[in-house]
mmCIF file of C-alpha atoms and ligand atoms in Angstrom:
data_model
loop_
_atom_site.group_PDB
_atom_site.id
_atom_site.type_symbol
_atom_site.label_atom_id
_atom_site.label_comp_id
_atom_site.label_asym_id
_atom_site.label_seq_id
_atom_site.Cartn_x
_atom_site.Cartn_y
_atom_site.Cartn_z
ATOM 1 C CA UNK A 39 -58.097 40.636 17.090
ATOM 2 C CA UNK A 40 -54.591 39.515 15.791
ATOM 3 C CA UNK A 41 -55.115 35.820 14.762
ATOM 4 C CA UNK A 42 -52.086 33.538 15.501
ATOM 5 C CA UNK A 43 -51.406 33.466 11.556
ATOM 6 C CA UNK A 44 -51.103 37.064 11.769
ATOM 7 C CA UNK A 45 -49.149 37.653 14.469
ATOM 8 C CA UNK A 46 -46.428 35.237 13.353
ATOM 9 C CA UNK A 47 -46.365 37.161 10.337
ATOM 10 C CA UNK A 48 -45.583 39.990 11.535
ATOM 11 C CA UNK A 49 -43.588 39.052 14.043
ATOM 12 C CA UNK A 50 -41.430 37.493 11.214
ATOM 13 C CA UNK A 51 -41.636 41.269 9.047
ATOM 14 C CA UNK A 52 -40.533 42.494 12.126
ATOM 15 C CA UNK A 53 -37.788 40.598 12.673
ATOM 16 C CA UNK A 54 -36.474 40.515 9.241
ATOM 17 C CA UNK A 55 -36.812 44.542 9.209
ATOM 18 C CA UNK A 56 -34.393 44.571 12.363
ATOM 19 C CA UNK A 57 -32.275 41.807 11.032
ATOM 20 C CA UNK A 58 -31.733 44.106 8.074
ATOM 21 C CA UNK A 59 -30.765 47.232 10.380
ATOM 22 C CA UNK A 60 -28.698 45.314 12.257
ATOM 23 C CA UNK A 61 -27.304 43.262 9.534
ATOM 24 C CA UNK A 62 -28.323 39.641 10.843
ATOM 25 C CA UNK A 63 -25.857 40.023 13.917
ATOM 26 C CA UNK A 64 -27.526 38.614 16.843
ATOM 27 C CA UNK A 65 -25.430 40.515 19.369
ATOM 28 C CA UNK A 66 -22.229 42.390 19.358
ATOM 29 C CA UNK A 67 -19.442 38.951 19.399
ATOM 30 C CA UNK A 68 -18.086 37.657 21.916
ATOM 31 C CA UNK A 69 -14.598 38.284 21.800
ATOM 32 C CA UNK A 70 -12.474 37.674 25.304
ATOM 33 C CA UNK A 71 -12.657 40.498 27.232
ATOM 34 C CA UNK A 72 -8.739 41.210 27.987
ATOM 35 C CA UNK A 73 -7.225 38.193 26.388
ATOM 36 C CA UNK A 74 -3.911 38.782 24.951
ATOM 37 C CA UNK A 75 -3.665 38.768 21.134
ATOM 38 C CA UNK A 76 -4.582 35.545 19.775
ATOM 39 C CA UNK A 77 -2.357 33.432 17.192
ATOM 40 C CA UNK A 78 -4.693 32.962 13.979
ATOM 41 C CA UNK A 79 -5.254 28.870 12.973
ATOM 42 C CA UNK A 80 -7.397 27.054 10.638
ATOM 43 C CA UNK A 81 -8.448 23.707 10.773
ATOM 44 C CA UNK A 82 -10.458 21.635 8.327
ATOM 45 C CA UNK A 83 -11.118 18.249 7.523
ATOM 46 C CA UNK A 84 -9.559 15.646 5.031
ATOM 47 C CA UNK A 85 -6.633 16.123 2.913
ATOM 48 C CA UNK A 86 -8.006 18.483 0.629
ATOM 49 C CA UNK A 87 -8.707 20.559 3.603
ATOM 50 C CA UNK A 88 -4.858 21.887 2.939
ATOM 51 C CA UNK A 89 -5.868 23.997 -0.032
ATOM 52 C CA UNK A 90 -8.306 25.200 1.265
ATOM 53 C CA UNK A 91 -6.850 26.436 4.638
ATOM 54 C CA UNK A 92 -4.175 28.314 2.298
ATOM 55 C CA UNK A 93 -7.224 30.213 0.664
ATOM 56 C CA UNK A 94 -8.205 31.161 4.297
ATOM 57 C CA UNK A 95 -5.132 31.839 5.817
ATOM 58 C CA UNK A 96 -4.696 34.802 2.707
ATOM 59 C CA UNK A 97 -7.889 35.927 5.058
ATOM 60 C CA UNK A 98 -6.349 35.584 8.397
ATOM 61 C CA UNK A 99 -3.164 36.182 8.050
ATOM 62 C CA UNK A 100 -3.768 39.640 6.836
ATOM 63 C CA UNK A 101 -5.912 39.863 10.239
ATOM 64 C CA UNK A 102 -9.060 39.003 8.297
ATOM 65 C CA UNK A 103 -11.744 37.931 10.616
ATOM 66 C CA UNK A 104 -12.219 34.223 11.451
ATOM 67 C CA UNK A 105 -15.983 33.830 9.673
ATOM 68 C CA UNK A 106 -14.627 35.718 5.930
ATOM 69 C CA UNK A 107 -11.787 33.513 6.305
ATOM 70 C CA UNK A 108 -13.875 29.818 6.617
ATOM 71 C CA UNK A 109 -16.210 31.181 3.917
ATOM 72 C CA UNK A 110 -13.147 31.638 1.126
ATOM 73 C CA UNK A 111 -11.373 28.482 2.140
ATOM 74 C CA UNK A 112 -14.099 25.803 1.639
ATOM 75 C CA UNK A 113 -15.212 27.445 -1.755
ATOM 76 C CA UNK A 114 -11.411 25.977 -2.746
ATOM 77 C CA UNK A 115 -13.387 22.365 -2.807
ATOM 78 C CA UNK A 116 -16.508 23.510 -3.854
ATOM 79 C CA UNK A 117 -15.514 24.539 -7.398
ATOM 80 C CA UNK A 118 -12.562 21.546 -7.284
ATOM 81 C CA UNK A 119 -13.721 19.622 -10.051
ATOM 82 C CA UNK A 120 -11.936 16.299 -8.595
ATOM 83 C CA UNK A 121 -13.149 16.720 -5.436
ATOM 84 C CA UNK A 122 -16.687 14.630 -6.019
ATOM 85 C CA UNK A 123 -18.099 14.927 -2.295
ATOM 86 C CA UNK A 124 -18.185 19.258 -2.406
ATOM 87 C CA UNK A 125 -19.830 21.303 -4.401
ATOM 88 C CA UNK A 126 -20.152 21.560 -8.397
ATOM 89 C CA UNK A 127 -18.467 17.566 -9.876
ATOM 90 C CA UNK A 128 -20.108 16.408 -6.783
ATOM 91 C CA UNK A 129 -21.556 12.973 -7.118
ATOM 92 C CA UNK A 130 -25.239 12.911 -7.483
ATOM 93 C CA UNK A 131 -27.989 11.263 -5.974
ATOM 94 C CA UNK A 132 -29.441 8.078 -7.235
ATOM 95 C CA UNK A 133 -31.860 10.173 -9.762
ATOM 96 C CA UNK A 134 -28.855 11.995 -10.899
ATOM 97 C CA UNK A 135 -29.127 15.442 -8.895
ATOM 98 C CA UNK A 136 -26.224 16.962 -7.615
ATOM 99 C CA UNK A 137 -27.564 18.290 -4.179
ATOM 100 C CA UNK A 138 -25.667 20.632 -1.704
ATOM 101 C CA UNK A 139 -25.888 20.863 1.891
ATOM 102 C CA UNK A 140 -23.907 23.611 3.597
ATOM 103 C CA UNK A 141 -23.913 26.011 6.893
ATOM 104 C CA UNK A 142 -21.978 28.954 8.255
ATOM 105 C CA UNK A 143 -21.839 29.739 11.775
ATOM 106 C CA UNK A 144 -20.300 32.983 14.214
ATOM 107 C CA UNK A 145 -18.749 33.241 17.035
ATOM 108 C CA UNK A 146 -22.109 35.042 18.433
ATOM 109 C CA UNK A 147 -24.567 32.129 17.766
ATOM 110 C CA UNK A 148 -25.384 33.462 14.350
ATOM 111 C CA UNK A 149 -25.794 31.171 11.351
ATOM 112 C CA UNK A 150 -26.825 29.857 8.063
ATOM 113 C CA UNK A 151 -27.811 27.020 6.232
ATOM 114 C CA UNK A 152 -28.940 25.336 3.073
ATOM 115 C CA UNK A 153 -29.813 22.248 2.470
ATOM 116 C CA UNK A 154 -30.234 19.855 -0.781
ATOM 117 C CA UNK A 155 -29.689 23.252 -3.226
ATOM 118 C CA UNK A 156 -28.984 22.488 -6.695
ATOM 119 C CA UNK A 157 -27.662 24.713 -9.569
ATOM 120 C CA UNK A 158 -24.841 27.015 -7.366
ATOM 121 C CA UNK A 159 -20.984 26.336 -7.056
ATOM 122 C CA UNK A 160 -21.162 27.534 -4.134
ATOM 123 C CA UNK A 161 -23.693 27.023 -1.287
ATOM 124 C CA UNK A 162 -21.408 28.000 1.706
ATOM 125 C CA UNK A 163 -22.043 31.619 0.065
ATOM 126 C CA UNK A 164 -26.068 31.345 -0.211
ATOM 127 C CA UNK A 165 -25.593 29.841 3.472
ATOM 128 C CA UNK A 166 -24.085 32.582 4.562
ATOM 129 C CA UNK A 167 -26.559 35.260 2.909
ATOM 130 C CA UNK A 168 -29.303 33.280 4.685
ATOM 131 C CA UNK A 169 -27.443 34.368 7.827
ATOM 132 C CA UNK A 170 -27.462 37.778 7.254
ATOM 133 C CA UNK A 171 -29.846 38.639 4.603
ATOM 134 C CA UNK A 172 -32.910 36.591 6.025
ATOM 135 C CA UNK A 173 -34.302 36.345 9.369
ATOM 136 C CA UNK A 174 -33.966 32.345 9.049
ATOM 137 C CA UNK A 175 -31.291 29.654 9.883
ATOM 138 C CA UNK A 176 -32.265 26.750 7.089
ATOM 139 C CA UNK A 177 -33.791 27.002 3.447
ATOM 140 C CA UNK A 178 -33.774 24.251 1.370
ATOM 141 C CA UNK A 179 -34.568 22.849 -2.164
ATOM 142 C CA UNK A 180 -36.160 24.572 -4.443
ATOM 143 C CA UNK A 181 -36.740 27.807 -1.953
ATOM 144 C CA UNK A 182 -33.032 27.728 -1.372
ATOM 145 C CA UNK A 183 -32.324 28.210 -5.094
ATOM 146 C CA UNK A 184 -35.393 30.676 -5.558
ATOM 147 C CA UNK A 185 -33.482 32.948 -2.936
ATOM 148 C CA UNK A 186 -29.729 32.331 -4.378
ATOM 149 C CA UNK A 187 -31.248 33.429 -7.736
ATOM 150 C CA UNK A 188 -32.658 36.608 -6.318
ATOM 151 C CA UNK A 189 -29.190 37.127 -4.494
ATOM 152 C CA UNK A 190 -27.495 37.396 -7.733
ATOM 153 C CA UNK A 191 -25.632 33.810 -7.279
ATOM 154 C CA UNK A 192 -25.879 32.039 -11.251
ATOM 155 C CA UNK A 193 -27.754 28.901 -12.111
ATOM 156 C CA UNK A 194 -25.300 26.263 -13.487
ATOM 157 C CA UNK A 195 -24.865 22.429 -13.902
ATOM 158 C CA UNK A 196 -23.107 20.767 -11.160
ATOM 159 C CA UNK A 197 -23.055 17.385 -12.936
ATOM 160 C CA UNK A 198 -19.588 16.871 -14.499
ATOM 161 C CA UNK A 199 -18.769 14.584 -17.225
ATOM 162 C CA UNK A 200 -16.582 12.727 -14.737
ATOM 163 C CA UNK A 201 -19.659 12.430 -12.239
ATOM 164 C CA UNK A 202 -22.095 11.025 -14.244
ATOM 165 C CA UNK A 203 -19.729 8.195 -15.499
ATOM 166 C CA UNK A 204 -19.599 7.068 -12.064
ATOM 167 C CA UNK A 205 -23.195 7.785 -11.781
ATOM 168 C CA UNK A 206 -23.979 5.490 -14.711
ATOM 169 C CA UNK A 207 -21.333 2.811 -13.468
ATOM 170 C CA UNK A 208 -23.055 2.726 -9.866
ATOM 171 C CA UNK A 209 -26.629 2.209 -11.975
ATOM 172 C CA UNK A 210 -25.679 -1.059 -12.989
ATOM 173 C CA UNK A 211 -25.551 -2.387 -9.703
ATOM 174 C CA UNK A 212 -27.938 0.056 -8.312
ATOM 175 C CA UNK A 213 -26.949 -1.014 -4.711
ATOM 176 C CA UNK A 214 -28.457 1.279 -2.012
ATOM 177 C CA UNK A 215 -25.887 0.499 0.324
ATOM 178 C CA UNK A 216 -23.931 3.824 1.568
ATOM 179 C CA UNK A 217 -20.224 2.537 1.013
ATOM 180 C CA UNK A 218 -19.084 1.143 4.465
ATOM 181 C CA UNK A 219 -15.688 3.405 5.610
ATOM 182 C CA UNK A 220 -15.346 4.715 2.476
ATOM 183 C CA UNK A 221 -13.129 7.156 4.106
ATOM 184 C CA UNK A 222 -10.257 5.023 4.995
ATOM 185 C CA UNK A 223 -7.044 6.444 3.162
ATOM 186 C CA UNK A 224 -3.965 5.761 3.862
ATOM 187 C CA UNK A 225 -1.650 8.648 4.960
ATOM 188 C CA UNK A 226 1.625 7.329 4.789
ATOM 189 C CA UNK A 227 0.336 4.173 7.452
ATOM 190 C CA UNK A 228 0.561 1.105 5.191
ATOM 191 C CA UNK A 229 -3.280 0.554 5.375
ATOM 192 C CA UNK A 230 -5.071 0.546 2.097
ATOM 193 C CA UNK A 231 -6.969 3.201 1.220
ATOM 194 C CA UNK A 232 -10.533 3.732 0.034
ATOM 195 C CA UNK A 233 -13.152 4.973 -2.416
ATOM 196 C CA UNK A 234 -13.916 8.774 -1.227
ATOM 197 C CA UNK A 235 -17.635 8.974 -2.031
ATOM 198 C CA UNK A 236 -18.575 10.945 1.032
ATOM 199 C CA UNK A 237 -16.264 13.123 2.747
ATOM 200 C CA UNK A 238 -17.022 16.505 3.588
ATOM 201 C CA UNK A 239 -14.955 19.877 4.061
ATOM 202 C CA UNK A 240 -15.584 21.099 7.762
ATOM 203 C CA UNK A 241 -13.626 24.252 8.931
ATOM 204 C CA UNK A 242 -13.220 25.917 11.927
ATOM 205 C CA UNK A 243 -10.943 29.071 12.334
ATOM 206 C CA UNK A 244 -9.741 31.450 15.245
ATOM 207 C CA UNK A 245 -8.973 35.148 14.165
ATOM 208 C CA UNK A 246 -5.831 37.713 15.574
ATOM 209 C CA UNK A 247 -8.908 38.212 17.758
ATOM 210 C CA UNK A 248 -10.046 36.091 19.235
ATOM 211 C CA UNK A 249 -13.142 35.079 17.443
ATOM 212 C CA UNK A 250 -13.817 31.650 15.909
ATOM 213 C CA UNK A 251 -16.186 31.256 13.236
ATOM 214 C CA UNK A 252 -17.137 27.472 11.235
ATOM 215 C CA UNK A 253 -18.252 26.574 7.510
ATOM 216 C CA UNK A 254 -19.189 22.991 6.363
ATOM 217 C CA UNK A 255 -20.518 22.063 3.149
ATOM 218 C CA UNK A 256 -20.648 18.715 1.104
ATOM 219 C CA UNK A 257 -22.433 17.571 -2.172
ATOM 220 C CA UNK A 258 -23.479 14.406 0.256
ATOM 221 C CA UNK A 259 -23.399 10.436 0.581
ATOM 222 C CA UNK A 260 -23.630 9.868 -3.280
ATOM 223 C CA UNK A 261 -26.482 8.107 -4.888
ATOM 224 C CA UNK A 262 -28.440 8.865 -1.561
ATOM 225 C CA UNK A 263 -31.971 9.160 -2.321
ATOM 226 C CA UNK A 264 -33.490 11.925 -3.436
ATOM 227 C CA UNK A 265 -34.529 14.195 -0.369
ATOM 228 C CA UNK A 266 -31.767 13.118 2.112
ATOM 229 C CA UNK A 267 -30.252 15.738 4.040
ATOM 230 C CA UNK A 268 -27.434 14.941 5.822
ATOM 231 C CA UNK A 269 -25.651 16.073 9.281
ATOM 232 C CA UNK A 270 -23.767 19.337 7.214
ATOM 233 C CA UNK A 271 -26.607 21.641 6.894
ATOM 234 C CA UNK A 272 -28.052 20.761 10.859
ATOM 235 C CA UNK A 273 -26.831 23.239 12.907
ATOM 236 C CA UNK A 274 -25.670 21.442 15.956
ATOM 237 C CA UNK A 275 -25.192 18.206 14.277
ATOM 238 C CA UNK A 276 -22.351 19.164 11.482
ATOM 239 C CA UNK A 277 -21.222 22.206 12.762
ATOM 240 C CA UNK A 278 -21.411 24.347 16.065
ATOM 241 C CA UNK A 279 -19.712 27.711 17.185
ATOM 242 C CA UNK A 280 -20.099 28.971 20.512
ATOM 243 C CA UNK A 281 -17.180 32.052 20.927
ATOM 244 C CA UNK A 282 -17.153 31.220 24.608
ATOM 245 C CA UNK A 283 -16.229 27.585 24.353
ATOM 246 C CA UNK A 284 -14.869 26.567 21.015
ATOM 247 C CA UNK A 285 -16.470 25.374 17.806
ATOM 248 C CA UNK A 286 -16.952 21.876 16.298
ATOM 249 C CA UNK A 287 -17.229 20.086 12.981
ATOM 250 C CA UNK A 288 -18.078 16.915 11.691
ATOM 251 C CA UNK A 289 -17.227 14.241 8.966
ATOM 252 C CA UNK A 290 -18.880 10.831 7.378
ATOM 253 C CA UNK A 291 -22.543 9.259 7.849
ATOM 254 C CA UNK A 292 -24.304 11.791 9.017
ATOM 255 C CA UNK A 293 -27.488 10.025 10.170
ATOM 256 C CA UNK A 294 -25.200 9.063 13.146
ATOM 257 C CA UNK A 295 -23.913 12.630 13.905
ATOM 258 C CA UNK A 296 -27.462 13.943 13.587
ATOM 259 C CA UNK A 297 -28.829 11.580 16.209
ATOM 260 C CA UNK A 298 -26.252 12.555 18.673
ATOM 261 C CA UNK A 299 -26.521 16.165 17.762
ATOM 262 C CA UNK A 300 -22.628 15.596 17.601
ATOM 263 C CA UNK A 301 -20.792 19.303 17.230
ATOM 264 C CA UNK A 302 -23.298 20.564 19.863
ATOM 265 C CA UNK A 303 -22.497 17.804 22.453
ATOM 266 C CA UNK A 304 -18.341 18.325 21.331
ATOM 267 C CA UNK A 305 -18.359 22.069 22.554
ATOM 268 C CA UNK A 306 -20.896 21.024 25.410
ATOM 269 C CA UNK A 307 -17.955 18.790 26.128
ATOM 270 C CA UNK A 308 -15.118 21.298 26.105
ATOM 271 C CA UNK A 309 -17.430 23.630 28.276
ATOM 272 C CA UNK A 310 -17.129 21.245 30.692
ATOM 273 C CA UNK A 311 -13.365 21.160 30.584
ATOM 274 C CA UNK A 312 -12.485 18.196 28.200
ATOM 275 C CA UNK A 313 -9.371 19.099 25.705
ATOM 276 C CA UNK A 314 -10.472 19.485 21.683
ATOM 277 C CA UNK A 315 -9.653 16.224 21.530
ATOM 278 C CA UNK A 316 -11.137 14.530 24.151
ATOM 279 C CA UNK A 317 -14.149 15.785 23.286
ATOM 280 C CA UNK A 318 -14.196 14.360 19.833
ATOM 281 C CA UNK A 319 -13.520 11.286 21.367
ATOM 282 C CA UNK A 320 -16.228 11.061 24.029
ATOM 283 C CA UNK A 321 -18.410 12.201 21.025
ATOM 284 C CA UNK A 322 -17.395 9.543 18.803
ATOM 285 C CA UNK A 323 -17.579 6.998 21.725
ATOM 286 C CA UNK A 324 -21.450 7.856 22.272
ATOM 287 C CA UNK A 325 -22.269 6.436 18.786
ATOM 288 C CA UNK A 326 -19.988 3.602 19.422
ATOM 289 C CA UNK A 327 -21.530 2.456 22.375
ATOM 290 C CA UNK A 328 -25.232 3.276 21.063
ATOM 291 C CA UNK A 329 -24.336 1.456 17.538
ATOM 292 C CA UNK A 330 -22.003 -1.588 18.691
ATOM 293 C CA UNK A 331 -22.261 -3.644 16.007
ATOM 294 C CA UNK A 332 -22.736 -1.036 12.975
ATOM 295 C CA UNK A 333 -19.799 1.143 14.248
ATOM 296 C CA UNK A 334 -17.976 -1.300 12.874
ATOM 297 C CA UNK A 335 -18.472 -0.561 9.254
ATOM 298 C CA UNK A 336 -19.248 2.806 9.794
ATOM 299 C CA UNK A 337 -16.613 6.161 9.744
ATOM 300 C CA UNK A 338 -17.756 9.520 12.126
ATOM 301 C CA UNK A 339 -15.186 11.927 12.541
ATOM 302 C CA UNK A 340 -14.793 14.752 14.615
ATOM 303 C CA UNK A 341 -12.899 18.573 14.452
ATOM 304 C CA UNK A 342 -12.878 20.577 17.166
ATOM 305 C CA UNK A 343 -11.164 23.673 17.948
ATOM 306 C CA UNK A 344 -11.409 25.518 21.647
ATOM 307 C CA UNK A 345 -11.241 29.448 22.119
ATOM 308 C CA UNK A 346 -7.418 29.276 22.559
ATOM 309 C CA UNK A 347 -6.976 28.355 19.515
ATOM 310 C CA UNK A 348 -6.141 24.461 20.351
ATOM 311 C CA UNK A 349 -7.670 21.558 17.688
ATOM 312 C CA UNK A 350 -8.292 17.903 17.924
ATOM 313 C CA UNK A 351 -9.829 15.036 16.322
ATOM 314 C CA UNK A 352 -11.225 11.568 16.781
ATOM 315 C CA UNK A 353 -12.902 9.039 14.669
ATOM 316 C CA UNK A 354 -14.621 5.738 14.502
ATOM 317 C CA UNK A 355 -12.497 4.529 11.688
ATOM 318 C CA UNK A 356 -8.698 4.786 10.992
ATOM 319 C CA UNK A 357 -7.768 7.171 8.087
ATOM 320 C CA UNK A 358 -9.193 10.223 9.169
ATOM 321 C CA UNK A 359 -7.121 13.144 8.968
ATOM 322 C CA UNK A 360 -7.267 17.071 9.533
ATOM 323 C CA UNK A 361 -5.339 20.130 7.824
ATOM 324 C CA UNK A 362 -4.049 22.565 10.018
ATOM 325 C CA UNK A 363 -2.781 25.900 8.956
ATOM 326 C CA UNK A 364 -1.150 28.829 11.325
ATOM 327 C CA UNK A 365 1.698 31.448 11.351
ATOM 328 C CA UNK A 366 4.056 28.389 11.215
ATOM 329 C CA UNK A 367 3.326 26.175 9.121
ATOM 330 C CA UNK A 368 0.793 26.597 6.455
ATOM 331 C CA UNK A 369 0.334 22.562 5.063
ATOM 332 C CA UNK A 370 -0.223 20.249 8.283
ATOM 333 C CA UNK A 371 -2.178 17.836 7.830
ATOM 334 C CA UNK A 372 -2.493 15.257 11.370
ATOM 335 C CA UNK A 373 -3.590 11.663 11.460
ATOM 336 C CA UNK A 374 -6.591 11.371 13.599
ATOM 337 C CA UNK A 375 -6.813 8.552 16.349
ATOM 338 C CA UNK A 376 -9.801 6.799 16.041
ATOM 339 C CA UNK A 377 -11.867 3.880 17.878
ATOM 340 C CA UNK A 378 -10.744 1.095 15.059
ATOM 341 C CA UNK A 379 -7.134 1.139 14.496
ATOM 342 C CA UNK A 380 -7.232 -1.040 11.337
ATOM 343 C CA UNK A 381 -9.530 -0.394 7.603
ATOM 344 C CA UNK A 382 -12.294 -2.287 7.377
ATOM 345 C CA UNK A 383 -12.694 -3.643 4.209
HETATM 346 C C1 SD4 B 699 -23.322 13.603 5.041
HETATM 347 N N1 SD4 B 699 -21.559 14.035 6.603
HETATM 348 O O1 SD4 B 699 -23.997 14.103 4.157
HETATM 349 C C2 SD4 B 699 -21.931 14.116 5.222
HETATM 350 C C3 SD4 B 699 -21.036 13.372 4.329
HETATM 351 C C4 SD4 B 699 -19.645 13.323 4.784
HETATM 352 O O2 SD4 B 699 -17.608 12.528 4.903
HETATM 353 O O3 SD4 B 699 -19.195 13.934 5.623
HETATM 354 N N2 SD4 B 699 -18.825 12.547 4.386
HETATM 355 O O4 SD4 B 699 -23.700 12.678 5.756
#
């Protein structure tokens, strides 16, 4: 008699062995049955997102497709040394670990993740051999790192010079407090600007296609505790690609996005007819009206792209801002509205 211990297992070896023969592709994707030829865009999140839209758009604008594309343009801040929110100089966590979270998602429902990996530069990449090497959606910790060794990816030390100065600095105070709207820059607005100790590189992208495909990835709040996952690595929460609807992405505390299951609900919300951006918004408004009072010191923003291409934003606090990069003009970057139109300090 197959036990129920037995029968997962090899329903699992099963389902790995046709993951492997079909190459971890849930289904042929969706790409819109006679739709004309689609204009190619990238979006991503923050300033730095510029850079690494350009490192895409060498993807799409050769008529790459959409999910190659988001993988090479967020690896531009995941080996950016002064970036310390992505990948390797990454600010650690109050033990001094650098920890990763990242995922990779299709236009087809198919998708990676890793979460709080340490030792590889680049985590979008072990994400996305999760995807299609594994028949999983999430490893984490130590088994994430076991299986990026045995993928080839090398072990290295994340923990810049830079990083642990702050690291030490923050020690002295040793305050557990995630920095309130540590996000708020200012672009050009006249409103001061912030600390960045936790902003995250979210991209969505549409291919000559059709077919979107989304990557986020983040080295985390820093000095979180050790153990804390945040919204990045949640499919659903940080990111979400459906090639019928659209595809969104998310930025800031992501305890908040995670309890509203926040990318899911933004495409749920464009399914339903809302425009890129007023789905962000309605999004952003649910955690406002849930969390009153701690909205007020807290940032959330949204990036959301729909299946023609179109992208929006929308955050709690002022100062959020997303890259855009197209056919026309390869260094947007667009203030976001928000909720709070002045800093909090
Ligand atoms: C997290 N959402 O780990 C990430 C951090 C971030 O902008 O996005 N900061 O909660």
């Amino acid at each position: 008699m197959p036990n129920r211990r037995n029968f997962l297992k090899a329903s699992l070896l099963g389902a790995s062995a046709s993951m492997l023969a079909w190459g971890g592709k849930l289904a042929a994707a969706p790409t819109r049955a006679g739709a004309k030829a689609t204009a190619a865009r990238v979006v991503s999140t923050w300033d730095f997102g510029i850079a690494a839209n350009q490192a895409a758009w060498a993807v799409l604008g050769k008529g790459g497709n959409a999910l190659d594309a988001v993988e090479t343009g967020v690896q531009v801040p995941e080996s950016d040394l002064k970036n310390h929110s992505v990948g390797k100089g990454g600010y650690p966590d109050r033990d001094g670990h650098v920890t990763l979270d990242a995922s990779i998602m299709d236009a087809d429902g198919s998708c990676g993740a890793v979460a709080a990996l340490e030792h590889i530069e680049h985590p979008i990449s072990v994400a996305r051999r999760v995807m299609e090497r594994t028949p999983h959606v999430l490893l984490v910790g130590e088994g994430a790192l076991q299986f990026a060794l045995e993928q080839g990816f090398k072990k290295q030390n994340l923990l810049t010079p830079e990083a642990e100065q702050a690291w030490h600095e923050w020690r002295k105070t040793a305050k557990y407090q995630p920095s309130i709207n540590s996000e708020v820059r200012d672009y050009g607005t006249g409103l001061p600007g912030g600390a960045n100790n936790h902003d995250t590189i979210g991209m969505l992208a549409i291919d000559a296609h059709g077919r979107l495909a989304g990557a986020c990835t983040t080295s985390g709040m820093a000095w979180k505790l050790r153990g804390r996952v945040g919204d990045s690595p949640i499919i659903g929460a940080g990111l979400y690609v459906d090639g019928e609807v659209g595809a969104a992405t998310s930025t800031g505390v992501g305890e908040e996005v995670i309890r509203n299951a926040g990318s899911f609900l933004v495409v749920e919300l464009m399914r339903q007819g809302r425009s890129p951006q007023e789905a962000c918004k309605e999004a952003v408004m649910r955690i406002v009206r849930k969390r009153r009072e701690a909205s007020k010191t807290l940032q959330v923003g949204f990036l959301a792209m729909n299946r023609d291409g179109e992208a929006g934003a929308y955050a709690i606090q002022h100062g959020f801002a997303y890259a855009v990069c197209d056919a026309q003009k390869q260094d947007a970057l667009i203030p976001a509205q928000s909720v709070y139109r002045t800093s909090y300090s």
